[in-house]
Coordinates of C-alpha atoms and ligand atoms in Angstrom, one line a residue:
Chain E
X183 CA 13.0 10.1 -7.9
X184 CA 10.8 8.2 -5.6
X185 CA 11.4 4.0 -5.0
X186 CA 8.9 2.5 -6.9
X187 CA 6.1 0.5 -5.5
X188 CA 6.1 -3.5 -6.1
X189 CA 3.2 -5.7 -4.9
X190 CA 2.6 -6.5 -1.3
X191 CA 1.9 -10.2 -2.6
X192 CA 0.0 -12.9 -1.6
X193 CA 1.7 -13.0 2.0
X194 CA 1.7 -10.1 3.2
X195 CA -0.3 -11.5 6.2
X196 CA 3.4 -11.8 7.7
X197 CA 2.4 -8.2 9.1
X198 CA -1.0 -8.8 9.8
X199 CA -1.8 -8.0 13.0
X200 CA -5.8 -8.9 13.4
X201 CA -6.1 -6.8 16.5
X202 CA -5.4 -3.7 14.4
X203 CA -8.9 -3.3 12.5
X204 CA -10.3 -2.7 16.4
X205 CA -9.4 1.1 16.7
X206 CA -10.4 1.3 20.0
X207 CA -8.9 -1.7 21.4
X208 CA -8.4 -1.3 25.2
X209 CA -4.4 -1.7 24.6
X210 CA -4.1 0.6 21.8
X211 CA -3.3 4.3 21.0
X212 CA -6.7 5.3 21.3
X213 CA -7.8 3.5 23.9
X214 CA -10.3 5.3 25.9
X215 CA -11.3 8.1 22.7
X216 CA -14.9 9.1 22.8
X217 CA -17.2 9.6 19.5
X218 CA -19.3 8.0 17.7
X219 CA -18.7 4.6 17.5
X220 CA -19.1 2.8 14.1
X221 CA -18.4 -0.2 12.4
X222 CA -17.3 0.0 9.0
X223 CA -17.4 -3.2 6.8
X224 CA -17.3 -4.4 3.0
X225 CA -16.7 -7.3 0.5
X226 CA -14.2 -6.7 -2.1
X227 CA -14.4 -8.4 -5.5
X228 CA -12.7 -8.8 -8.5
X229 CA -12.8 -8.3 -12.4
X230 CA -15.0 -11.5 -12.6
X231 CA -17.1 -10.7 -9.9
X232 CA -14.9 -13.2 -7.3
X233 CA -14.2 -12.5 -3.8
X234 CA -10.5 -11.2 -3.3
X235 CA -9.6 -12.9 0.1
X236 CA -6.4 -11.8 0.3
X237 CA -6.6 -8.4 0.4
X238 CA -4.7 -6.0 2.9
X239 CA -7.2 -3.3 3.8
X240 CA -5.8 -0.1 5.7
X241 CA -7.8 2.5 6.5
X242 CA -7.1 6.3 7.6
X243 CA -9.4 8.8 8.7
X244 CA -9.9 12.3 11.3
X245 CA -11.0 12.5 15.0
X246 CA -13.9 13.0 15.6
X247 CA -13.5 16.6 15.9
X248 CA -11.4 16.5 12.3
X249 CA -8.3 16.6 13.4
X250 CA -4.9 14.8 11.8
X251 CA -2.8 16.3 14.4
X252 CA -4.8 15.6 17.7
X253 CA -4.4 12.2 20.1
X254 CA -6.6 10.3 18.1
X255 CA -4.9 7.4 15.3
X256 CA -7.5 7.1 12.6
X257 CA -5.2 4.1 11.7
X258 CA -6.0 0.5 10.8
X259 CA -5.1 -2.7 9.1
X260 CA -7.9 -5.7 8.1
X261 CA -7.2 -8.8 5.9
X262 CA -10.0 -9.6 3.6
X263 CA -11.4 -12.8 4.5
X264 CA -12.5 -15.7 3.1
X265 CA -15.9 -13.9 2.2
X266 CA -14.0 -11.1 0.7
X267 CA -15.2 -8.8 3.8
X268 CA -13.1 -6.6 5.7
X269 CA -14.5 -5.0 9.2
X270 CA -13.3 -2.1 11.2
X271 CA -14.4 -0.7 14.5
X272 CA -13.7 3.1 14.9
X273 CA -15.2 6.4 15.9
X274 CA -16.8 8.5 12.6
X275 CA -14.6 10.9 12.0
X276 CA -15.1 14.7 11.4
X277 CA -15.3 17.3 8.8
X278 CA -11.9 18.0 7.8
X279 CA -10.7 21.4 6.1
X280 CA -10.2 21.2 2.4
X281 CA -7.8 23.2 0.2
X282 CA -9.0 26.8 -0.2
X283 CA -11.1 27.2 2.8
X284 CA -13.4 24.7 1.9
X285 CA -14.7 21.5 4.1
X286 CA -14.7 18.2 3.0
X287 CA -17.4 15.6 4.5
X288 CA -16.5 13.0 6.5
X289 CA -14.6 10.9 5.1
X290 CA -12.3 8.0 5.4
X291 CA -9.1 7.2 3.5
X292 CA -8.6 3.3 2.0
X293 CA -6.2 2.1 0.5
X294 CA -5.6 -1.5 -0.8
X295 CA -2.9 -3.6 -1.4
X296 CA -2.6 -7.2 -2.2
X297 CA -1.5 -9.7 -5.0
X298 CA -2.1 -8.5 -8.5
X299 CA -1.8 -4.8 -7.0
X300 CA 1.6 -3.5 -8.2
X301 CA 0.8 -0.1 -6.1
X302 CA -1.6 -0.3 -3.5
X303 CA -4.9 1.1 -4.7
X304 CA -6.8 4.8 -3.0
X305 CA -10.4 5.2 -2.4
X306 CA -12.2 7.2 -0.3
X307 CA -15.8 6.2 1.8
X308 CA -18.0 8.8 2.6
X309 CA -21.2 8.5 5.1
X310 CA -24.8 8.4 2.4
X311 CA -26.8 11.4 4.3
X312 CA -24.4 13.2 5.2
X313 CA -24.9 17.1 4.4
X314 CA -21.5 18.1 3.6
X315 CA -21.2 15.1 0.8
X316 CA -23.5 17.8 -1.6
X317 CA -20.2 20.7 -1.1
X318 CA -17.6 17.8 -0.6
X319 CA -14.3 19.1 -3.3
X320 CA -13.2 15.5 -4.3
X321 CA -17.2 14.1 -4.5
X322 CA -17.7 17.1 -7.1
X323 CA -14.6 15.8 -9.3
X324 CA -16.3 12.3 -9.7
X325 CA -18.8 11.7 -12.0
X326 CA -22.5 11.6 -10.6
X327 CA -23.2 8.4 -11.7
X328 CA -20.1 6.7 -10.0
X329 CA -20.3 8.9 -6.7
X330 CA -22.2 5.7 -5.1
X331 CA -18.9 3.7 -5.3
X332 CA -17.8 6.1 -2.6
X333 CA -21.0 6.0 -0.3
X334 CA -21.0 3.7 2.4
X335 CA -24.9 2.8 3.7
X336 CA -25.8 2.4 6.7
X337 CA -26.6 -1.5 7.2
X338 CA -27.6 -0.9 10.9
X339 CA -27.7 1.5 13.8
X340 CA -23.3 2.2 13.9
X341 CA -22.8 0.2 11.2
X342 CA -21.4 1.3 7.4
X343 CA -21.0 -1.1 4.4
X344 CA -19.3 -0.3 1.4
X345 CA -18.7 -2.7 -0.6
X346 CA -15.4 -2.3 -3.6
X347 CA -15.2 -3.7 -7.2
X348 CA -11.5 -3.8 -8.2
X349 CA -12.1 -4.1 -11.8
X350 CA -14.8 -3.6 -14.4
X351 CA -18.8 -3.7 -13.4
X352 CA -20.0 -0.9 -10.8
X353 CA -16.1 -0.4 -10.8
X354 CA -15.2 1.9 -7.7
X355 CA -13.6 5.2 -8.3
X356 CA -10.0 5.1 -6.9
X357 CA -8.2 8.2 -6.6
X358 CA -4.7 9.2 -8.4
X359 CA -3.6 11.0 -4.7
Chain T
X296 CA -5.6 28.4 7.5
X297 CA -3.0 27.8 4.5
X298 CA -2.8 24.9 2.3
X299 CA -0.6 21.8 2.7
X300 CA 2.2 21.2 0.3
X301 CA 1.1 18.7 -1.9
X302 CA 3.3 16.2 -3.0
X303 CA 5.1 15.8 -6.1
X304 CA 4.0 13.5 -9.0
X305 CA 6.3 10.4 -10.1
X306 CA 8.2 11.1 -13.0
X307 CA 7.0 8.7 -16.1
X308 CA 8.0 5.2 -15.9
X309 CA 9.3 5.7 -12.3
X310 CA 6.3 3.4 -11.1
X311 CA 4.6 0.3 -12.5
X312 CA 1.7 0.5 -14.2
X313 CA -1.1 -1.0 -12.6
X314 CA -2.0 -2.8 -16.1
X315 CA 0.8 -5.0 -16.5
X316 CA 0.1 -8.5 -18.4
X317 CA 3.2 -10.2 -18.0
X318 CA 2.0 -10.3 -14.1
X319 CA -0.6 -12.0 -14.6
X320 CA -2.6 -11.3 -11.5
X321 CA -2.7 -7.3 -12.8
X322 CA -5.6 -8.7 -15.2
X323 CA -7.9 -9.4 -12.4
X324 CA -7.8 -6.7 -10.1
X325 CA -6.3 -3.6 -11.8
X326 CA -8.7 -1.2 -12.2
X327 CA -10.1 -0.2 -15.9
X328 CA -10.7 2.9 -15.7
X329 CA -9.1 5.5 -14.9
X330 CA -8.4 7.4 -11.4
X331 CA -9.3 10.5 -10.4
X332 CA -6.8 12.8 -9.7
X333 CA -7.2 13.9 -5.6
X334 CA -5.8 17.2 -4.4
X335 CA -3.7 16.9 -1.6
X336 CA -5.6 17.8 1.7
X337 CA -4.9 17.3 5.3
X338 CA -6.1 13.5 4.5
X339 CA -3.1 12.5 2.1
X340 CA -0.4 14.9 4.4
X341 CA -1.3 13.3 7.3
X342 CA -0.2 10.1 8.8
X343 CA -0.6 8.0 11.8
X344 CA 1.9 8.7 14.0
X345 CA 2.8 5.1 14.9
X346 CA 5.1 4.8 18.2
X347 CA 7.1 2.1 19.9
X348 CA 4.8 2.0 22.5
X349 CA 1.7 0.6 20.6
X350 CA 3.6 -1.0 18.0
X351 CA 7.2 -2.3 19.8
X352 CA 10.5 -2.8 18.1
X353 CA 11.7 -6.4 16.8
X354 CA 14.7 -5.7 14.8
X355 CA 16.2 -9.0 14.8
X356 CA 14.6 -12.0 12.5
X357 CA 17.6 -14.2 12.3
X358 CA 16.9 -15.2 16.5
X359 CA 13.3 -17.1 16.9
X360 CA 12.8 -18.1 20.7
X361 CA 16.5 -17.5 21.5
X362 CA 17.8 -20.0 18.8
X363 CA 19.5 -19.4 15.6
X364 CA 17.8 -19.7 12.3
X365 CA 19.3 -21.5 9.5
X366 CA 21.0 -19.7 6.7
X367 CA 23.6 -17.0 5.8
X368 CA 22.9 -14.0 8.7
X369 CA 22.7 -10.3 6.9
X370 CA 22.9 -7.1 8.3
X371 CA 20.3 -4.8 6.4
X372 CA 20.4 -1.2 6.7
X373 CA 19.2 2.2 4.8
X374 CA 18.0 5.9 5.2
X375 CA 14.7 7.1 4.1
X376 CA 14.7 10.3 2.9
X377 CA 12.1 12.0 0.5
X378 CA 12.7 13.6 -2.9
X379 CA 13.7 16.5 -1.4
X380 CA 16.7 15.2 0.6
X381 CA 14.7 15.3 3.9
X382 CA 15.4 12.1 6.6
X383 CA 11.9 10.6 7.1
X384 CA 12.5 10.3 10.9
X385 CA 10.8 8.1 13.6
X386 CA 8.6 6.2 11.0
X387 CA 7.8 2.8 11.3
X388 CA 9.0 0.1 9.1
X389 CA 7.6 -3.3 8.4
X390 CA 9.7 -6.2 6.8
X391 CA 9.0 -9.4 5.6
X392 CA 10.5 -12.4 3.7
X393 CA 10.4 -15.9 3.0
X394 CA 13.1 -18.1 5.1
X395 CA 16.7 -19.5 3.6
X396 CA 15.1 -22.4 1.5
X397 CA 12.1 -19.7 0.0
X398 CA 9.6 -20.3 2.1
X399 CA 7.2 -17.8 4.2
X400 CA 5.8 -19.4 7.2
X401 CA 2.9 -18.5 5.7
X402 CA -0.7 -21.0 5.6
X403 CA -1.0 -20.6 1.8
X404 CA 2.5 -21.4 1.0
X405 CA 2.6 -24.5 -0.7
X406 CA 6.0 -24.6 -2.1
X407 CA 8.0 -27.5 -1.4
X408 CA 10.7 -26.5 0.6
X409 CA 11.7 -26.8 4.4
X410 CA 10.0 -24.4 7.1
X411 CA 12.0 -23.3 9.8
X412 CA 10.6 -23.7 13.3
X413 CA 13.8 -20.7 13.9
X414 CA 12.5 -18.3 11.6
X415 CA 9.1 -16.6 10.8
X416 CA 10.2 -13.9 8.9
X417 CA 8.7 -10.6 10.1
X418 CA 10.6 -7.6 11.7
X419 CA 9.3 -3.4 12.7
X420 CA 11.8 -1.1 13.1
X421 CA 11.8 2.4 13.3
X422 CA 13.8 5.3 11.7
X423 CA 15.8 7.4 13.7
X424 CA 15.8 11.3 13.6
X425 CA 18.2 11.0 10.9
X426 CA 15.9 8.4 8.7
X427 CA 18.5 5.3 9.3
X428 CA 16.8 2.1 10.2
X429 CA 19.0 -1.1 10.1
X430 CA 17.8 -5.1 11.1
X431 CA 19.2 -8.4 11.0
X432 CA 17.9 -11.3 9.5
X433 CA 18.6 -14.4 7.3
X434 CA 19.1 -13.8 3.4
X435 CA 16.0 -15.4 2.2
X436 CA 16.1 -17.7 -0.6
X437 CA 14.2 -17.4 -3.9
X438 CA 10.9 -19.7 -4.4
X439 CA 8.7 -20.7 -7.2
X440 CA 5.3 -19.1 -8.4
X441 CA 2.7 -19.7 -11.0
X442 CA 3.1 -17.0 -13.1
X443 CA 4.3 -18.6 -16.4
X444 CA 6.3 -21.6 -16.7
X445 CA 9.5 -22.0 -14.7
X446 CA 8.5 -18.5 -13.1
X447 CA 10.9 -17.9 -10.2
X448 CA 10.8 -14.8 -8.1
X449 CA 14.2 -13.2 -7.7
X450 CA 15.5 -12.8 -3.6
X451 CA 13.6 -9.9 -2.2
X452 CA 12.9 -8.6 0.9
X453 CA 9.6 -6.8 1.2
X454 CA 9.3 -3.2 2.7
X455 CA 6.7 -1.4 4.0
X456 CA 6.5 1.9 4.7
X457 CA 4.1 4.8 5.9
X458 CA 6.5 8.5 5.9
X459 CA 5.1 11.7 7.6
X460 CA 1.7 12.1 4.8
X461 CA -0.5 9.1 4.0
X462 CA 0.2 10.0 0.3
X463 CA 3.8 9.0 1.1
X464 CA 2.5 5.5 2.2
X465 CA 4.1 2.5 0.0
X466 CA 5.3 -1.0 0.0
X467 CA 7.6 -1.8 -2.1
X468 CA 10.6 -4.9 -2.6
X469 CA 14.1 -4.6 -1.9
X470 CA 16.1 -7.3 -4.1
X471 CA 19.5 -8.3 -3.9
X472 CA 22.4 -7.4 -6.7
X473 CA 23.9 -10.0 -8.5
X474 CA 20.9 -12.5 -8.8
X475 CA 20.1 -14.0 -12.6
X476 CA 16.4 -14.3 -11.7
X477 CA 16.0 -10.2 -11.8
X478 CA 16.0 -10.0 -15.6
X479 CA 13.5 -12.5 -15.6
X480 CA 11.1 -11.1 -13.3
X481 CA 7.9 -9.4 -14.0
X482 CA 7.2 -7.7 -11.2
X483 CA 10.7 -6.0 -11.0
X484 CA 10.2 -5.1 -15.1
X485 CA 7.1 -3.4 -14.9
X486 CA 8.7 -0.4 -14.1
X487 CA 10.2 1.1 -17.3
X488 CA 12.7 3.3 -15.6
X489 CA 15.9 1.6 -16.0
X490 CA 17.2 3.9 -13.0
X491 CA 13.9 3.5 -11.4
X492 CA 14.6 0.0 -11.1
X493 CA 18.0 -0.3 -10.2
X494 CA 17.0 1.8 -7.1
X495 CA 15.3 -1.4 -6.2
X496 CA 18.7 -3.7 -5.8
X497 CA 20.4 -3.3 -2.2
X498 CA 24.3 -2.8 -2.6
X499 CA 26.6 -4.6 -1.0
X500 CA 28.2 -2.9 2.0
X501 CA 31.7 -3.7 3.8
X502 CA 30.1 -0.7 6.5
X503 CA 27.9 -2.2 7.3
X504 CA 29.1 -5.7 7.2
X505 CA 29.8 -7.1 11.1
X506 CA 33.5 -8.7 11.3
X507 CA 33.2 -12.8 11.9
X508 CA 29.3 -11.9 11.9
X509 CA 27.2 -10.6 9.3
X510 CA 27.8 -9.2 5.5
X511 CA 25.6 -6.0 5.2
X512 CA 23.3 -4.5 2.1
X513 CA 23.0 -1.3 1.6
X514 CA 19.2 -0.1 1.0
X515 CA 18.3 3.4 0.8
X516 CA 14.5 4.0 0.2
X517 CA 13.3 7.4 -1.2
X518 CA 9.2 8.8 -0.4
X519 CA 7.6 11.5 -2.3
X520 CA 8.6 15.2 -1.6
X521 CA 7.6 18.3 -1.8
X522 CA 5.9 19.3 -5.5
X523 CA 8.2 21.9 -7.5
X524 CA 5.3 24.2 -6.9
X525 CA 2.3 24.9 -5.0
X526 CA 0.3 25.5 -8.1
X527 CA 1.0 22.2 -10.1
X528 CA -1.5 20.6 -7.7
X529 CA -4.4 22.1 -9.8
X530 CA -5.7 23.4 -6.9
X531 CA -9.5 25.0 -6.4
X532 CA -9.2 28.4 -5.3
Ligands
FE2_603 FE1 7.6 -12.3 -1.6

């Protein structure tokens, strides 16, 4: 039997480490990586609609080549902040090889944790455009009409929003993983 | 290329429910509807591989700036292993915890109790091959919260950590046996498993107790394994 999961309450901040949502930071592990650069960004909200501002936002994602097992860390950590926005700078990952020969679209692992979360919560963001998203395995298990929750847009040149709804309205898909 | 092995499901009632009223905070932010069940791919049996190097070592939390915090010095220490018995070797572990009178030195903790310039309350260690990690802090004390009336949260230390798949990624709290405020608790009695939760409450340990230094706990944390079988993934041939 696994432990079981209990909140990462309201201060978890106690292991936030700001410098951690910059990827590419010169004194990190992936200092020097080359790709595509991009900023990814969003405002999280609530079942009323309210900015969640105290949210731990980790994201996990492929090199650029769509690799788990190369140099590159597709690792990061961003507090929510008093907008509700989180922002990470990284390099858009690659296709990555999908159970049964298939490919999966770029893509980028998220998961959330905060106060009110008694297990952190999965998603996924995928690039809008992208090819791949129309063959993608997991994007053909989610209903048409909610696949949007999983499309970041671009917002400018580099730059990716998706925004996520916790609970209720346009509610994001989160993923049982 | 073959497929990962995915990782096995919890058990029911081995995890809490994201719904839970009695926390009250569930009623804002856990999601209505339901998930959608992910096949395990390279994305959730992954994980970063998070080295000393980048991310360096501070074992100790009961020291702040070469001076002693205040309260009772503890000796915490544990193996991580997954459901299948493995060690979950050189993976990184965060800590954290409020200080001896129950307070984080935290912004947003208003709770009216001392802060002590000795102690902030934040320690990274990493396993060894064999999955043992073990750090030294200050028991922390329990503190107030808004819950319900009177709501107290029992001692806890909190633990995160990330295993060799993202799907293994958790945080979790590790609470302290003994302590009245646990049967009171609704975060700790969300999780129906009466095993399940006792899994939760460190032991105490003359082992790894330090003479005229330190009593030790006991906390052994367990990640997903292996599922029974390839094909209870539902997997798309
Ligand atoms: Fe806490």
């Amino acid at each position: 039997m696994a432990t079981a999961h209990q909140t990462a309450g309201p201060y978890w901040h106690m292991i936030d480490f700001p410098a951690w949502a910059d990827l590419l930071r010169a004194d990190g592990p992936n200092a020097g990586a080359e790709g595509e650069r991009i900023v990814i960004e969003g405002t999280i909200t609530d079942g009323d609609g309210a900015l969640v501002t105290d949210a731990m936002v980790e994201i996990w994602h492929a090199d650029p080549a769509g690799r788990y097992d190369a140099a590159f860390q597709g690792f990061g950590r961003c507090a929510t902040n008093a907008e509700g926005r989180f922002r990470f700078v990284t390099l858009k990952p690659g296709p990555v090889p999908g159970r049964g020969n298939t490919l999966q679209a770029p893509h980028v692992q998220i998961a959330i944790f905060a106060r009110g979360l008694l297990s952190h919560l999965t998603t996924r963001l995928y690039f809008a455009g992208e090819p791949l998203n129309e063959t993608d395995p997991l994007l053909g298990l989610v209903p048409a009409e909610r696949r949007a929750t999983l499309m970041a847009e671009p917002v400018s040149p580099g730059t990716w929003q998706l925004d996520i709804r916790l609970r209720g309205g346009a509610e994001t898909v989160f993923l049982d993983i | 290329m073959s497929d990962p092995i995915p990782y096995a499901r919890p058990a029911p009632g081995t995890q809490p429910p994201l719904d839970s009223p009695a926390y009250r905070s569930t009623q804002g932010r856990a999601p209505l509807l339901a998930p959608i069940r992910a096949p395990h791919t390279l994305t959730e049996t992954s994980s970063p591989r998070l080295s000393p190097l980048h991310y360096p070592a501070q074992a100790d939390m009961s020291v702040h700036n070469g001076k002693a915090a205040m309260g009772e010095r503890i000796i915490v220490a544990g193996r991580v292993l997954d459901e299948a018995g493995r060690p979950v070797a050189n993976s990184m572990v965060e800590v954290w915890q409020a200080n001896s009178a129950g307070r984080y030195h935290h912004v947003r903790d208003d709770h009216d109790a001392p802060l002590d310039p000795n102690f902030e309350g934040h320690a990274r260690i990493f396993t060894d091959a064999e999955g043992r990690y073990r750090f030294t802090t200050i028991r922390p004390g329990a503190y107030p919260w808004r819950n319900h009336h009177n709501a107290w949260r029992p001692v806890h230390i909190h633990f995160a950590l990330f295993g060799q798949g993202y799907a293994q990624r958790m945080i979790t709290q590790m609470y302290f046996p003994g302590d009245p405020l646990l049967a009171l608790d609704p975060i700790f009695n969300t999780t129906a498993d009466e095993a399940a939760r006792q899994r939760l409450i460190a032991s105490f340990d003359l082992g790894v107790t330090e003479p005229e230094w330190a009593l030790g706990y006991r906390f052994d944390i367990t990640l997903r394994g292996p599922a029974a079988t390839p094909f209870e993934e539902g997997d798309h041939p």
